[in-house]
Coordinates of C-alpha atoms and ligand atoms in Angstrom, one line a residue:
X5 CA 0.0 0.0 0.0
X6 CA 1.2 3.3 -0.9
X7 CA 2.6 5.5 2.1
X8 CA 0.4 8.3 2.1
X9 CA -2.8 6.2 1.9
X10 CA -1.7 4.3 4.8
X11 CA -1.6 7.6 6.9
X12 CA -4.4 8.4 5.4
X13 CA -6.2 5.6 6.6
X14 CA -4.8 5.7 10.0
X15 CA -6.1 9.1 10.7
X16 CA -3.6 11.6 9.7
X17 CA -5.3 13.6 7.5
X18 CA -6.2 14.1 4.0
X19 CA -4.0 12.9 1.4
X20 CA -3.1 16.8 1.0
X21 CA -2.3 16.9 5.1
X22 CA -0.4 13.5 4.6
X23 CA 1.6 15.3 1.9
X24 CA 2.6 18.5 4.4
X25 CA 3.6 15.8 7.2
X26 CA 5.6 13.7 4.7
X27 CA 7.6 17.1 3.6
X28 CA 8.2 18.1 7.1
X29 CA 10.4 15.2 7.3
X30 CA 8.0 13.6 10.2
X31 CA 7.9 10.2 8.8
X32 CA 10.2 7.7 9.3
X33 CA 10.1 4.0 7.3
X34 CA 12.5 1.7 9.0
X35 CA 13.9 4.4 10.4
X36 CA 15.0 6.4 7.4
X37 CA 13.5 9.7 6.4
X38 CA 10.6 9.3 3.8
X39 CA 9.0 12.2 2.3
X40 CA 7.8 10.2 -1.0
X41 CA 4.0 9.7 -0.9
X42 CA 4.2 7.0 -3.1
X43 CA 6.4 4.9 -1.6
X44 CA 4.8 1.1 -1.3
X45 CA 4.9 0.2 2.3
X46 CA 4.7 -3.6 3.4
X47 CA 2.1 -3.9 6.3
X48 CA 3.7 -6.9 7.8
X49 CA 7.6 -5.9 7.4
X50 CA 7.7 -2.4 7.2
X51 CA 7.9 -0.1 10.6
X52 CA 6.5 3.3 9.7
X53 CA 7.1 6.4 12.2
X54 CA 5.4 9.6 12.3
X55 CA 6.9 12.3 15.0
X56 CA 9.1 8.8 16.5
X57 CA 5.7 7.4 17.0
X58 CA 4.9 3.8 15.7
X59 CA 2.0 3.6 13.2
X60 CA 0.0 0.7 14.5
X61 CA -1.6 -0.2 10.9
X62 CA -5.1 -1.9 11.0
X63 CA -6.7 -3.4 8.4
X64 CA -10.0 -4.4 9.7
X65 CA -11.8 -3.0 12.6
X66 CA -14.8 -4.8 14.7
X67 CA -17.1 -2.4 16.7
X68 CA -19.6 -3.8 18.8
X69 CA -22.4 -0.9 19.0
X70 CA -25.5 -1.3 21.0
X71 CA -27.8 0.5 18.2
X72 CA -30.4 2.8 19.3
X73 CA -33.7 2.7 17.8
X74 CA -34.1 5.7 15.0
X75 CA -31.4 4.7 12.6
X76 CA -31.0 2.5 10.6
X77 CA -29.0 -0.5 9.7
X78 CA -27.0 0.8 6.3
X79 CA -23.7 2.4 5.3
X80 CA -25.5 5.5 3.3
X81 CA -28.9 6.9 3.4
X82 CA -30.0 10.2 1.3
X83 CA -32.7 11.0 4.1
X84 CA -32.2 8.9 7.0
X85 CA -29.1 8.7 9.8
X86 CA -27.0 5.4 9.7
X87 CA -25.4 3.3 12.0
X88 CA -22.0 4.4 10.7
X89 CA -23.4 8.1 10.9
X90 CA -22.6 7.4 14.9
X91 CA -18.7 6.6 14.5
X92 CA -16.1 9.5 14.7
X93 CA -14.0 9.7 11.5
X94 CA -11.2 7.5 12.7
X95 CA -13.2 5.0 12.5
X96 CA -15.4 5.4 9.5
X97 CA -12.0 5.7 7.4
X98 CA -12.4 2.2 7.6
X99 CA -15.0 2.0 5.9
X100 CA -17.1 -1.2 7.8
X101 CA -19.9 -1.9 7.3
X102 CA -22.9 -3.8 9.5
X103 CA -23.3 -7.4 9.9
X104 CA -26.9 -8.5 9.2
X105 CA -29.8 -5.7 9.8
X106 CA -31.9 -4.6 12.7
X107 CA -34.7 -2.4 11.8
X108 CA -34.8 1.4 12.2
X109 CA -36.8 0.5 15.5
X110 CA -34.5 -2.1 17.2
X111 CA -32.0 -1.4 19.5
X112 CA -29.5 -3.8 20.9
X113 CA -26.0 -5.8 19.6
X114 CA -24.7 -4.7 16.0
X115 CA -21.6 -5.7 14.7
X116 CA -19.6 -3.0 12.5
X117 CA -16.6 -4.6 11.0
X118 CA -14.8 -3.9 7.0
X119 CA -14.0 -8.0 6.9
X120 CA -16.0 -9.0 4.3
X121 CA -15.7 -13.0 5.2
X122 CA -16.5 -12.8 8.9
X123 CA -19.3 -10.5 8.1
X124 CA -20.7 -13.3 5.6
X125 CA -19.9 -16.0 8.1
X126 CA -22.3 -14.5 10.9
X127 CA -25.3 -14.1 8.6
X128 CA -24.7 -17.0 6.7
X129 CA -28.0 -19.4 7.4
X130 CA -25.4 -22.2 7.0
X131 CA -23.8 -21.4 10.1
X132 CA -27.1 -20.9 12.1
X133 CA -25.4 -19.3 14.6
X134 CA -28.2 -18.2 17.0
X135 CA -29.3 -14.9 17.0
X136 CA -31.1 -14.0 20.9
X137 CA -33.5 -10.8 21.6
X138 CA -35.6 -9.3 23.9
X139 CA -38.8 -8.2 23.0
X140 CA -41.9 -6.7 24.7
X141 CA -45.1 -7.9 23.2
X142 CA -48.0 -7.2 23.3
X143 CA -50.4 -10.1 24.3
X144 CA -50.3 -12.8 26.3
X145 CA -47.3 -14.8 25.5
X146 CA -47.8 -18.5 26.4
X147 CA -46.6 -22.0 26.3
X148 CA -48.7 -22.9 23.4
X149 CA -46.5 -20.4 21.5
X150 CA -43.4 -21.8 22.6
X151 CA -44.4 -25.2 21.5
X152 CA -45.2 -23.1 18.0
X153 CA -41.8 -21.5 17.7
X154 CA -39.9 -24.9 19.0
X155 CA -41.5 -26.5 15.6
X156 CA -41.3 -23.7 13.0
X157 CA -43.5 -20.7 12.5
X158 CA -45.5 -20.4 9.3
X159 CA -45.0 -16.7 8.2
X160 CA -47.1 -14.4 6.2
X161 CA -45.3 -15.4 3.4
X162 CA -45.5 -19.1 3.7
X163 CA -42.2 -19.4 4.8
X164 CA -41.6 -21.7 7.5
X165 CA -39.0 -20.7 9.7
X166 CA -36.8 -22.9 11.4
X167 CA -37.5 -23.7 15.0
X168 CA -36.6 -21.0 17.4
X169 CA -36.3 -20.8 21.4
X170 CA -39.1 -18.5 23.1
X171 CA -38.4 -18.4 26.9
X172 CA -41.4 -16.4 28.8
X173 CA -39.7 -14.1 31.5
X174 CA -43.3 -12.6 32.4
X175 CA -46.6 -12.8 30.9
X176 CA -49.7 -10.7 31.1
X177 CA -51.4 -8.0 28.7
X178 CA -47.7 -6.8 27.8
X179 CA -45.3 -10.0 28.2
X180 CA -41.6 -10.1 28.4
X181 CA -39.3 -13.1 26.5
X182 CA -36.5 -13.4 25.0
X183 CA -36.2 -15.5 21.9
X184 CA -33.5 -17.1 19.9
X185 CA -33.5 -17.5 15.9
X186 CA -30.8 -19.0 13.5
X187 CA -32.2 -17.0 10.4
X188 CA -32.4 -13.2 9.5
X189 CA -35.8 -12.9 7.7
X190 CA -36.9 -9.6 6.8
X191 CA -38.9 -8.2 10.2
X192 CA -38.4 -12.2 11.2
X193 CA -39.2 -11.6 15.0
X194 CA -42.4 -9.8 14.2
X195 CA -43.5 -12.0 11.5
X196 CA -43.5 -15.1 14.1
X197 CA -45.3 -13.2 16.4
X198 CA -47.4 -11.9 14.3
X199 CA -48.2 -15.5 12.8
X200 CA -49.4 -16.0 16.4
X201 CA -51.7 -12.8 16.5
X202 CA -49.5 -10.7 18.9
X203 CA -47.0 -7.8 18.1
X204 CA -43.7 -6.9 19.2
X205 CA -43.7 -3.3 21.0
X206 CA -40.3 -3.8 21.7
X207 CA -37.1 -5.7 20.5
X208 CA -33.5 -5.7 21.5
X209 CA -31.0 -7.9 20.4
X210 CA -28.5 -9.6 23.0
X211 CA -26.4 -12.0 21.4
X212 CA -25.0 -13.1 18.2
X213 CA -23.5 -16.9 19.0
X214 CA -21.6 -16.0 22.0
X215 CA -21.2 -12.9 21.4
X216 CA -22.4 -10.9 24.0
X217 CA -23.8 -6.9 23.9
X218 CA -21.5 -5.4 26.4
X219 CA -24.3 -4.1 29.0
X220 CA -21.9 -1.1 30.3
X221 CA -22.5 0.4 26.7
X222 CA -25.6 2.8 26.6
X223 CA -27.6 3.0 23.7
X224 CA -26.0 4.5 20.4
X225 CA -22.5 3.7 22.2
X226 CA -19.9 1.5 20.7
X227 CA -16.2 -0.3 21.4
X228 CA -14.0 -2.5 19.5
X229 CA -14.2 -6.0 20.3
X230 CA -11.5 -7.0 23.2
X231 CA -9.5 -9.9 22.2
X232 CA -11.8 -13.4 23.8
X233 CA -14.2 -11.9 21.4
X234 CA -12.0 -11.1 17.9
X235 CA -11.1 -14.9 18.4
X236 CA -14.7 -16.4 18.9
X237 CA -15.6 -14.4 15.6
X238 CA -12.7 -15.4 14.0
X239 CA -13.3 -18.6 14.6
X240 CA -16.3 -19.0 13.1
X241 CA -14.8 -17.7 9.4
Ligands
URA15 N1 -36.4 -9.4 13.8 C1 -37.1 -8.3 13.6 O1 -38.3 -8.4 13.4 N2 -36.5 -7.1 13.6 C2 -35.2 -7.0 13.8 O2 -34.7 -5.9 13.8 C3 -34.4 -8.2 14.0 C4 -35.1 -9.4 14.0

């Protein structure tokens, strides 16, 4: 990669800022004086400097955001704000992207990340790696529903969905449960419960496999992933 988009990427300006710093004589590659933009840098071999400071380069970043409800779940939007309208530029220059969709109206565990392959990996229905929310619905929630979700929900569609895990915490004219999916249907929680004449006031995603929303993070907050759960993910590419 070329010297000047590596700084660039790492947060040191525009490719016209990168340019000044280079001409200062700030950056250093292997310890030698570079003020050639061009120059290709090797990621892996090549120590780059700026000011005597080490540039840690990055290629990919995973966020873990707990998403509020009012944006939605895309890179770009002409009228409405996205998920990566919440990041500060450092990290947007990496351009990720989110795994998988929650609606505009869903809070809870989104993953931001610009690998490609572990973002396919998490969505893929191949994987079925379990997918858990909490939801608010209205309507009583009961054990003949959870018998209905354990086989397979027909949806509006005619799509039967595979069997999911409904776990009642509380029932009564507004119920509480948490329920766990290995597809990502369009709207798939509040088809099934619509299927069963009820409707989902609220929904919050949890957990992605054992990926865990961090509960110190407040809504619209994010973090990168700490290192127990890079390897999980990574482990399922
Ligand atoms: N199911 C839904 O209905 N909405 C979501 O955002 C996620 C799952």
């Amino acid at each position: 990669m070329r010297l000047d988009k590596l700084l660039a990427n790492m947060g040191y300006g525009s490719r016209k800022e990168v340019k000044t710093i280079l001409k200062k004589k700030q950056v250093t590659v292997n310890d030698v004086i570079v003020k050639d933009g061009s120059k290709h840098i090797d990621t892996n071999q090549d120590m780059v400097k700026v000011d005597g400071n080490k540039v840690n380069y990055q290629k990919y970043i995973y966020l873990m955001m707990n998403k509020p409800s009012g944006v939605i779940s895309a890179t770009t939007d002409q009228r409405e704000k996205t998920v990566i309208d919440l990041l500060t530029d450092e990290y947007r220059l990496f351009q990720p992207f989110p795994v998988g969709r929650l609606d505009k109206d869903t809070e809870g565990l989104l993953l931001l990340t610009n690998d490609g392959e572990l973002g396919h990996r998490l969505t893929s229905p191949n994987k079925e790696v379990g997918k858990t929310y909490f939801a608010r619905i209205k309507g009583k929630v009961t054990s003949v529903d959870v018998d209905k979700f354990k086989q397979g929900i027909i949806l509006d569609d005619g799509y039967q969905s595979k069997p999911a895990e409904l776990n009642i915490l509380q029932t009564g004219d507004i119920s509480e449960i948490e329920v766990t999916i290995t597809e990502g249907k369009f709207h798939q929680v509040k088809r099934m419960f619509e299927a069963t004449g009820k409707k989902v006031n609220y929904l919050k995603r949890l957990r992605m496999g054992r990926l865990e929303l961090d509960d110190s993070l407040d809504v619209g907050e994010y973090r990168e992933l700490n290192k127990e759960e890079l390897t999980y993910c990574q482990s399922l590419k």
